[in-house]
Coordinates of N, CA and C in Angstrom, one line a residue:
X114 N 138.4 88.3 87.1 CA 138.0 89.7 87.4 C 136.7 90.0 86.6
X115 N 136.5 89.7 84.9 CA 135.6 90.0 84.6 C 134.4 88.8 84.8
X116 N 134.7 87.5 85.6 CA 133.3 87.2 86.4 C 132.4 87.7 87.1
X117 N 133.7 88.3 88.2 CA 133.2 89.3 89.3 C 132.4 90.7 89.1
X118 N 132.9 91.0 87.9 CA 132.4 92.7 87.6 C 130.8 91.9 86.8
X119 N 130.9 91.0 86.4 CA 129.9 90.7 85.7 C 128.7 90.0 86.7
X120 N 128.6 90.1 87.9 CA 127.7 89.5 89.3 C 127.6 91.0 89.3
X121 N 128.3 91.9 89.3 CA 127.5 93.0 90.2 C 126.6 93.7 89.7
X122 N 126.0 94.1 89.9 CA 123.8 94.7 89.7 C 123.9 96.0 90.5
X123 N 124.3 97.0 89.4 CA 124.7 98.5 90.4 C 123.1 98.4 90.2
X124 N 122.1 98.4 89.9 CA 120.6 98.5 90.1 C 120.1 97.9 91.8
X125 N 121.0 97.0 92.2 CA 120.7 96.1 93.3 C 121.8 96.8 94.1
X126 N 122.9 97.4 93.8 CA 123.1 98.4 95.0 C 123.0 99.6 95.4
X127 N 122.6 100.6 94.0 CA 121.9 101.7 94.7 C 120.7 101.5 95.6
X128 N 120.0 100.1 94.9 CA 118.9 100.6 96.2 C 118.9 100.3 97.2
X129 N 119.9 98.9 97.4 CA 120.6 98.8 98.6 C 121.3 100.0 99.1
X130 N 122.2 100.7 99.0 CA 122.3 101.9 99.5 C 121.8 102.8 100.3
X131 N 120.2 103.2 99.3 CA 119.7 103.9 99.7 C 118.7 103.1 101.1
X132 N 118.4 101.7 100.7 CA 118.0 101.2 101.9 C 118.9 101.4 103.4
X133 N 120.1 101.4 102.9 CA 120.9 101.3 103.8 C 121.0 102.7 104.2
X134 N 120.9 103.7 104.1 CA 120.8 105.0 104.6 C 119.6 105.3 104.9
X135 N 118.2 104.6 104.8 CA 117.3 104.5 105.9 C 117.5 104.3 106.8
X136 N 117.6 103.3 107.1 CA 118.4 102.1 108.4 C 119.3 102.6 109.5
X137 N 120.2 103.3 108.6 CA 121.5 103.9 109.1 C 120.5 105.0 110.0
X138 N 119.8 106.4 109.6 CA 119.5 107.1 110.4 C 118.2 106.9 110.9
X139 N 117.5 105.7 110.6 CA 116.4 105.4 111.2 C 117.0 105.4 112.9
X140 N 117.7 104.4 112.8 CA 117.8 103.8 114.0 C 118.9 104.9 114.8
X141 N 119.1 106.0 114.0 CA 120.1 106.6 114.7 C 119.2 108.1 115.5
X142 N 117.7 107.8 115.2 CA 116.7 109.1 115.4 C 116.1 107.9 116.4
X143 N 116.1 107.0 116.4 CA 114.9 106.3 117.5 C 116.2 105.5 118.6
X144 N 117.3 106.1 118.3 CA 118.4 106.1 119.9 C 118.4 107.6 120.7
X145 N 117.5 108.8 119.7 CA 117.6 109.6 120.9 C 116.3 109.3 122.0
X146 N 115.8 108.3 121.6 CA 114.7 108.0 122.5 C 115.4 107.5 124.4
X147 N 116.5 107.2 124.1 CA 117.2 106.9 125.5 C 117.5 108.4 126.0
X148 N 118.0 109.5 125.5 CA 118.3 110.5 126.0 C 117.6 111.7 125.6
X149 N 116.1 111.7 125.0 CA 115.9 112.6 124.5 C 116.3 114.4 125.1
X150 N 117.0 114.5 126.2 CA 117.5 115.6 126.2 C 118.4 116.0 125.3
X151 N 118.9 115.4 124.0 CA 120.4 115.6 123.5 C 120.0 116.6 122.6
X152 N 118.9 116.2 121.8 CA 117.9 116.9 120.8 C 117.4 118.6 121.1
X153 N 117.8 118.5 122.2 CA 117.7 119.8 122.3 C 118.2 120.9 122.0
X154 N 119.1 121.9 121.6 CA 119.9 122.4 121.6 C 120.5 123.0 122.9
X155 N 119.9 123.8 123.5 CA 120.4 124.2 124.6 C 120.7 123.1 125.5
X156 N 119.7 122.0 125.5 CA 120.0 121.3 126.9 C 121.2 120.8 126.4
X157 N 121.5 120.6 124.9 CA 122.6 119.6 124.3 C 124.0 120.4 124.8
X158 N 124.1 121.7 124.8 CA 125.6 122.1 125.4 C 125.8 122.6 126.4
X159 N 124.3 122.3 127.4 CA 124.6 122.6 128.8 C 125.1 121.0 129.1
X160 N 124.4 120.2 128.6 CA 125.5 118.4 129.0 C 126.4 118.1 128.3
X161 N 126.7 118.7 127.4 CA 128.4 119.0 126.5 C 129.1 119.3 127.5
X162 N 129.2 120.2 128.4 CA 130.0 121.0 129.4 C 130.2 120.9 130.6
X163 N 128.7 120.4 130.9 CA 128.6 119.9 132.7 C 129.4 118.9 132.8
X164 N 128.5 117.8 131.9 CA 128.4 116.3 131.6 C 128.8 115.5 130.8
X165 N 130.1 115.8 131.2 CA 130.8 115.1 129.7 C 131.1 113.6 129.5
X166 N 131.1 113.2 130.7 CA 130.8 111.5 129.9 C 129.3 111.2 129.5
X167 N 128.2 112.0 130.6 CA 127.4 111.1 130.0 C 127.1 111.7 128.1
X168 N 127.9 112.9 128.1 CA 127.3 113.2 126.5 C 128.2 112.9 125.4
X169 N 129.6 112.1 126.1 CA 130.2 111.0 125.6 C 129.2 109.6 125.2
X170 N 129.1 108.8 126.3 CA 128.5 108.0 126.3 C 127.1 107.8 125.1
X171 N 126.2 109.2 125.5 CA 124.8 109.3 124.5 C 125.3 109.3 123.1
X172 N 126.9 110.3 123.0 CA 127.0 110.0 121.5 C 127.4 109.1 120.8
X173 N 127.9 108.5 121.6 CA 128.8 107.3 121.1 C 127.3 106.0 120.7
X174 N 126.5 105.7 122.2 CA 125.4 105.3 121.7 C 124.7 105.4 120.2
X175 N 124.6 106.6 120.1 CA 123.4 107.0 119.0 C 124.7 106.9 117.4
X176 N 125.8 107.2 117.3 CA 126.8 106.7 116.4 C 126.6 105.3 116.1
X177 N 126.7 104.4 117.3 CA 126.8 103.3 117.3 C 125.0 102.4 116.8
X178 N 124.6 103.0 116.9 CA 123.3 102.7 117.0 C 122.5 102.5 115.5
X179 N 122.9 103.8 114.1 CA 123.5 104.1 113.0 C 124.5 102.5 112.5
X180 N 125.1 101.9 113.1 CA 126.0 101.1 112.6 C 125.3 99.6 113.0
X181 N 124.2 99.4 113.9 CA 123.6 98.1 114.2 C 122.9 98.2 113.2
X182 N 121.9 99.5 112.9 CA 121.1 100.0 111.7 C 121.4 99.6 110.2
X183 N 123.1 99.6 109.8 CA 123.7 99.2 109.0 C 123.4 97.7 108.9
X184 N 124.1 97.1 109.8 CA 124.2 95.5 109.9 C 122.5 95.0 109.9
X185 N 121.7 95.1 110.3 CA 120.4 95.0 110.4 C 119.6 95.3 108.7
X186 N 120.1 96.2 108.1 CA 119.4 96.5 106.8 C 120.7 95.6 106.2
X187 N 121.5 95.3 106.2 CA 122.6 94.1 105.8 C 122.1 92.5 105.8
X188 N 121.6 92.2 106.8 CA 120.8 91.0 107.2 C 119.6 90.9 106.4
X189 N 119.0 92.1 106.6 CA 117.8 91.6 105.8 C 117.7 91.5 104.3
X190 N 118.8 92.1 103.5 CA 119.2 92.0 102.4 C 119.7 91.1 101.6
X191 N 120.7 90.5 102.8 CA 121.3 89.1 102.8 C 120.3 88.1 102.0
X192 N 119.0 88.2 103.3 CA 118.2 86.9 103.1 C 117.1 87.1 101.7
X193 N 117.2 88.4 101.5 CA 116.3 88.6 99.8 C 117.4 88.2 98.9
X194 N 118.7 89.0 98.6 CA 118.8 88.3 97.7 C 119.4 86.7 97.5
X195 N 119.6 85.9 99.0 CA 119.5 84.5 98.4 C 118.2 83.9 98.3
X196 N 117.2 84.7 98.6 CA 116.1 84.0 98.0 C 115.7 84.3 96.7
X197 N 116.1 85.2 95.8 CA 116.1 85.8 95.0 C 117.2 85.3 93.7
X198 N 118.1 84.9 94.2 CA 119.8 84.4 93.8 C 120.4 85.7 93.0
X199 N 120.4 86.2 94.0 CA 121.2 87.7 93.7 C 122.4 87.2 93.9
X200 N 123.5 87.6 93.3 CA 125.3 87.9 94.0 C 125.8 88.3 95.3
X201 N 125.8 87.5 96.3 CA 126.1 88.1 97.6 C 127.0 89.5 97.5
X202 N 127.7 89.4 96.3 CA 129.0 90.4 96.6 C 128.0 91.7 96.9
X203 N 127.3 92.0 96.4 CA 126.7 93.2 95.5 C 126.2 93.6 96.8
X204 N 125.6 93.0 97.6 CA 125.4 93.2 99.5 C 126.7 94.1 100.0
X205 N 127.8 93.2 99.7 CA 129.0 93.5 100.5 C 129.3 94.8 99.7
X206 N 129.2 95.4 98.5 CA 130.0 96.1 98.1 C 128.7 97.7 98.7
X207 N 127.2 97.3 98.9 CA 126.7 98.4 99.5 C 126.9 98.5 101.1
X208 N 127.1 97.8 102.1 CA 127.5 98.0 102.8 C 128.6 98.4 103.1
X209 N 129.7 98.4 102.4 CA 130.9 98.8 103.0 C 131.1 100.3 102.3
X210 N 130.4 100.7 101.2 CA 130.3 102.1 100.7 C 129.5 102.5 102.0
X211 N 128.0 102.2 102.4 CA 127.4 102.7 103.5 C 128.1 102.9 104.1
X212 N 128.6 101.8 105.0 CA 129.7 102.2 106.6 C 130.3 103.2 106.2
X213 N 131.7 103.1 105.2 CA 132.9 104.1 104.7 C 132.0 105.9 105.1
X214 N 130.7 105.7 104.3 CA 130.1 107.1 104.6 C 129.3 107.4 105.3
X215 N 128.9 106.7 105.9 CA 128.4 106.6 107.5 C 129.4 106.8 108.6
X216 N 130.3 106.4 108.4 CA 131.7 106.7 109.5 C 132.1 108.0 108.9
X217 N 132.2 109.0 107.9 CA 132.8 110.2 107.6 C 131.7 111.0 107.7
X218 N 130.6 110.7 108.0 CA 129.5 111.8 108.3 C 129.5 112.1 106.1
X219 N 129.3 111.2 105.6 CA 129.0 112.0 104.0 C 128.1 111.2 103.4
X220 N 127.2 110.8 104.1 CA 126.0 110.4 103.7 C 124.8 111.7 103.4
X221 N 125.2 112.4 103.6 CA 124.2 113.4 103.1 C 123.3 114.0 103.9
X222 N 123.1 113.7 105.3 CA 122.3 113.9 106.3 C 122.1 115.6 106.8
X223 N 123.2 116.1 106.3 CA 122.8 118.1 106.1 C 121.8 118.2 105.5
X224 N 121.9 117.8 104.5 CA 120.8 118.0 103.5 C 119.6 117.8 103.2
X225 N 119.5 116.7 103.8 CA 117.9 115.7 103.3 C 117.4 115.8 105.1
X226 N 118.3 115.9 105.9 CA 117.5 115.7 107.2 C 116.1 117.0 108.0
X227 N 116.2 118.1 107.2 CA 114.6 118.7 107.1 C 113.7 118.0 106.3
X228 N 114.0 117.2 105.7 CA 112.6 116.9 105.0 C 112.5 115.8 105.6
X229 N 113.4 115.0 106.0 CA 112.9 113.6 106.9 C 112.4 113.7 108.2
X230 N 113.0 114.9 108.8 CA 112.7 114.8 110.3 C 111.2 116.1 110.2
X231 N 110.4 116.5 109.0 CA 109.8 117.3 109.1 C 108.3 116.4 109.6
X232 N 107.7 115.3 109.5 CA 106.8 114.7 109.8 C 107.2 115.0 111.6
X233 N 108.1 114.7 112.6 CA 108.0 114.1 114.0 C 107.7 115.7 114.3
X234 N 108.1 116.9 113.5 CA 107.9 118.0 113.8 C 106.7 118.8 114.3
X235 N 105.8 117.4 114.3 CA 104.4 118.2 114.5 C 104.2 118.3 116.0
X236 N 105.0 117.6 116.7 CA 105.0 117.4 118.3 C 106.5 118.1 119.1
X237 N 106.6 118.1 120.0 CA 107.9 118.6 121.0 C 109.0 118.3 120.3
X238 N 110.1 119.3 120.4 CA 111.6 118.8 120.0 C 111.5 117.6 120.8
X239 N 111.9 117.7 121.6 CA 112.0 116.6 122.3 C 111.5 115.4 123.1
X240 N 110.1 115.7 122.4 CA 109.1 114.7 122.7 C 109.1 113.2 122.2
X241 N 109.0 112.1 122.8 CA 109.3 110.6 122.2 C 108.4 110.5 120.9
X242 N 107.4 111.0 121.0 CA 106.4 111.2 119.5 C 107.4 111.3 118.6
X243 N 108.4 112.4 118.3 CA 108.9 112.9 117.7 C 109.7 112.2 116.8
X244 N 110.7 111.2 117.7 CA 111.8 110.6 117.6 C 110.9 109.2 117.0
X245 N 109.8 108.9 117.7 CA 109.1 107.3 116.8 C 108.6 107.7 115.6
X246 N 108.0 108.9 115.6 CA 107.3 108.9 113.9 C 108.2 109.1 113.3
X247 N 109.4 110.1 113.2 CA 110.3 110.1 112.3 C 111.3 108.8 112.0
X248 N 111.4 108.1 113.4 CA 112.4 107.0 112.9 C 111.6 106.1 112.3
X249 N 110.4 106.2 112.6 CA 109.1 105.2 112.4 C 109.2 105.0 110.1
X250 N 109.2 106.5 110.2 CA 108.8 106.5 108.7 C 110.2 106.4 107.8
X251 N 111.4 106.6 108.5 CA 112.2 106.2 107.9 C 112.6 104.6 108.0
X252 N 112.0 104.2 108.9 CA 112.6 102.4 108.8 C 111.4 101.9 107.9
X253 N 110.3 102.4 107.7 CA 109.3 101.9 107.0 C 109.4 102.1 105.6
X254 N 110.3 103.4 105.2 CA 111.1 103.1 103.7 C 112.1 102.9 103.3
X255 N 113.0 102.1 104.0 CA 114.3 101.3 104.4 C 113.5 99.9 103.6
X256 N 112.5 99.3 104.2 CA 111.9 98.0 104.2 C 111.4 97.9 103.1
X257 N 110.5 99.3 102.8 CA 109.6 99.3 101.7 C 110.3 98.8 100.4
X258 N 111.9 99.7 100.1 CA 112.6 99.8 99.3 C 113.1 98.4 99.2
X259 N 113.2 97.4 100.8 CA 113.9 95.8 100.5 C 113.1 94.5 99.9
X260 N 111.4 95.4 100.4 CA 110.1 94.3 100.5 C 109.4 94.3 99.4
X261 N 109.1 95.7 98.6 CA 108.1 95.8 97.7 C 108.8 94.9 96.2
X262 N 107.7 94.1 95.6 CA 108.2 93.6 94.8 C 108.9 94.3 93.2
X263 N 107.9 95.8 93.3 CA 108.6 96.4 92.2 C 109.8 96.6 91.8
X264 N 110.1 96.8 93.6 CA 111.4 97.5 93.0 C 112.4 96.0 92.9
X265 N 112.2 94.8 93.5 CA 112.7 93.6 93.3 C 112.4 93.3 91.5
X266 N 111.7 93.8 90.8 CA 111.6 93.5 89.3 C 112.5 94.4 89.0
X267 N 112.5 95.8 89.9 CA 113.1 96.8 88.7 C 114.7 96.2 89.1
X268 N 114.8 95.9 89.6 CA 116.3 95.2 90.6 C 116.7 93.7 89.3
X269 N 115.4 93.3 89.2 CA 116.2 92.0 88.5 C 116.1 92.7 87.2
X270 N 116.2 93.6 86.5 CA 116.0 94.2 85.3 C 117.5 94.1 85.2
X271 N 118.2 94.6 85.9 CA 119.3 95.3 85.8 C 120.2 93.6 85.5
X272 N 119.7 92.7 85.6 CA 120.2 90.7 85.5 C 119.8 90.6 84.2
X273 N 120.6 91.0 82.7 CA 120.0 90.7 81.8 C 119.6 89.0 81.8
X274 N 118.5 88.9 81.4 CA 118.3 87.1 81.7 C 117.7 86.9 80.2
X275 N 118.1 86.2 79.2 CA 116.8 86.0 78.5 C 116.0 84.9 78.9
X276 N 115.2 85.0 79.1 CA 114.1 83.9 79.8 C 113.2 83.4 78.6
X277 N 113.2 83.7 77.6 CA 112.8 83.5 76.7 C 113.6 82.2 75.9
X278 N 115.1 82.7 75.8 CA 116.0 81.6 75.2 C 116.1 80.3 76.3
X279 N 115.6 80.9 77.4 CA 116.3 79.8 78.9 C 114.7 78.2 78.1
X280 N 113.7 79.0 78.1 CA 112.2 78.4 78.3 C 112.3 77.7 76.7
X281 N 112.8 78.1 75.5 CA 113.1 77.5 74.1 C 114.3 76.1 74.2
X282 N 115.3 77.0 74.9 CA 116.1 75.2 75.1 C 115.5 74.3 76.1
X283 N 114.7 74.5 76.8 CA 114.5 73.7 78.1 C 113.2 72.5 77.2
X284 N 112.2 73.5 75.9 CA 111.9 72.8 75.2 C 112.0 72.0 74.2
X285 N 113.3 72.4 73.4 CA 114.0 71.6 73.0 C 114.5 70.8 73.2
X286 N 114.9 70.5 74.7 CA 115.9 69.1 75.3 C 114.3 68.1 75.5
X287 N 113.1 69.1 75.6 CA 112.3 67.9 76.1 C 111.4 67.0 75.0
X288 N 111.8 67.8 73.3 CA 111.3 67.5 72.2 C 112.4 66.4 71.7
X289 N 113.2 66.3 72.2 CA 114.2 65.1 71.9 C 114.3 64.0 72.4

């Protein structure tokens, strides 16, 4: 047990996390692009009431859509930290907090979603503009957060390594 607690890099899962709650509503603002009537308000509970499969169907889509979002910032995480030699666990243990709060609606999305969806605001509610620049700039700091190498230093910080002792024995074995 204390191998396992000693692989995990809570530095390498919050920002997995937070990657992953890009992801999650990135892709969950660029699925109202199939129905952009949903976004409306009024149009949204005149097809609540008329149309109830198809506003079955859209919601279930755009839920579902949040969860490929998941798996997708999952994958790409995967492949950094085995190039990296991160702890696979530390993947699995941000994902499955994501999903758990992504399936209860307690990711936070009351709260932060005026200031994320304030950029697509410059165009129609319901304009496709709207739904790409915003999902646009939230998948772009989903990536940022997986790609940029800083935060991969600030990530291996949290790996105490001495690299120092590693590079002194490595010279030692070869002074012998």
């Amino acid at each position: 047990m204390s191998k396992l607690l000693s692989t995990l890099n809570w530095r390498l899962i919050i920002i997995q996390l937070v990657s992953f709650w890009f992801f999650f509503y990135a892709f969950q603002i660029l699925s109202f692009l199939k129905d952009p009537a949903l976004a409306n308000p009024m149009l949204n509970s005149i097809i609540k009431t008329s149309e109830k499969p198809r506003y079955s169907l859209d919601e279930t889509f755009i839920e579902q859509m949040g969860n490929i979002g998941l798996v997708a910032a999952y994958i790409l995480w995967w492949f950094i930290a085995s190039k990296r030699d991160w702890h696979w666990i530390n993947g699995v243990v941000a994902f499955i907090v994501a999903f758990a709060l992504g399936a209860r609606n307690w990711f936070g999305w009351d709260y932060l979603s005026d200031i994320f969806l304030a950029p697509g605001r410059l165009f129609k509610q319901t304009s496709i503009w709207n739904f790409l620049l915003s999902g646009s700039i939230m998948l772009a700091l989903g990536l940022l957060l997986a790609l940029l190498k800083k935060v991969q230093l600030f990530i291996d910080k949290g790996n105490y390594i001495d690299k120092k002792a590693i590079e002194e024995d490595k010279k030692k074995k070869r002074v012998r």
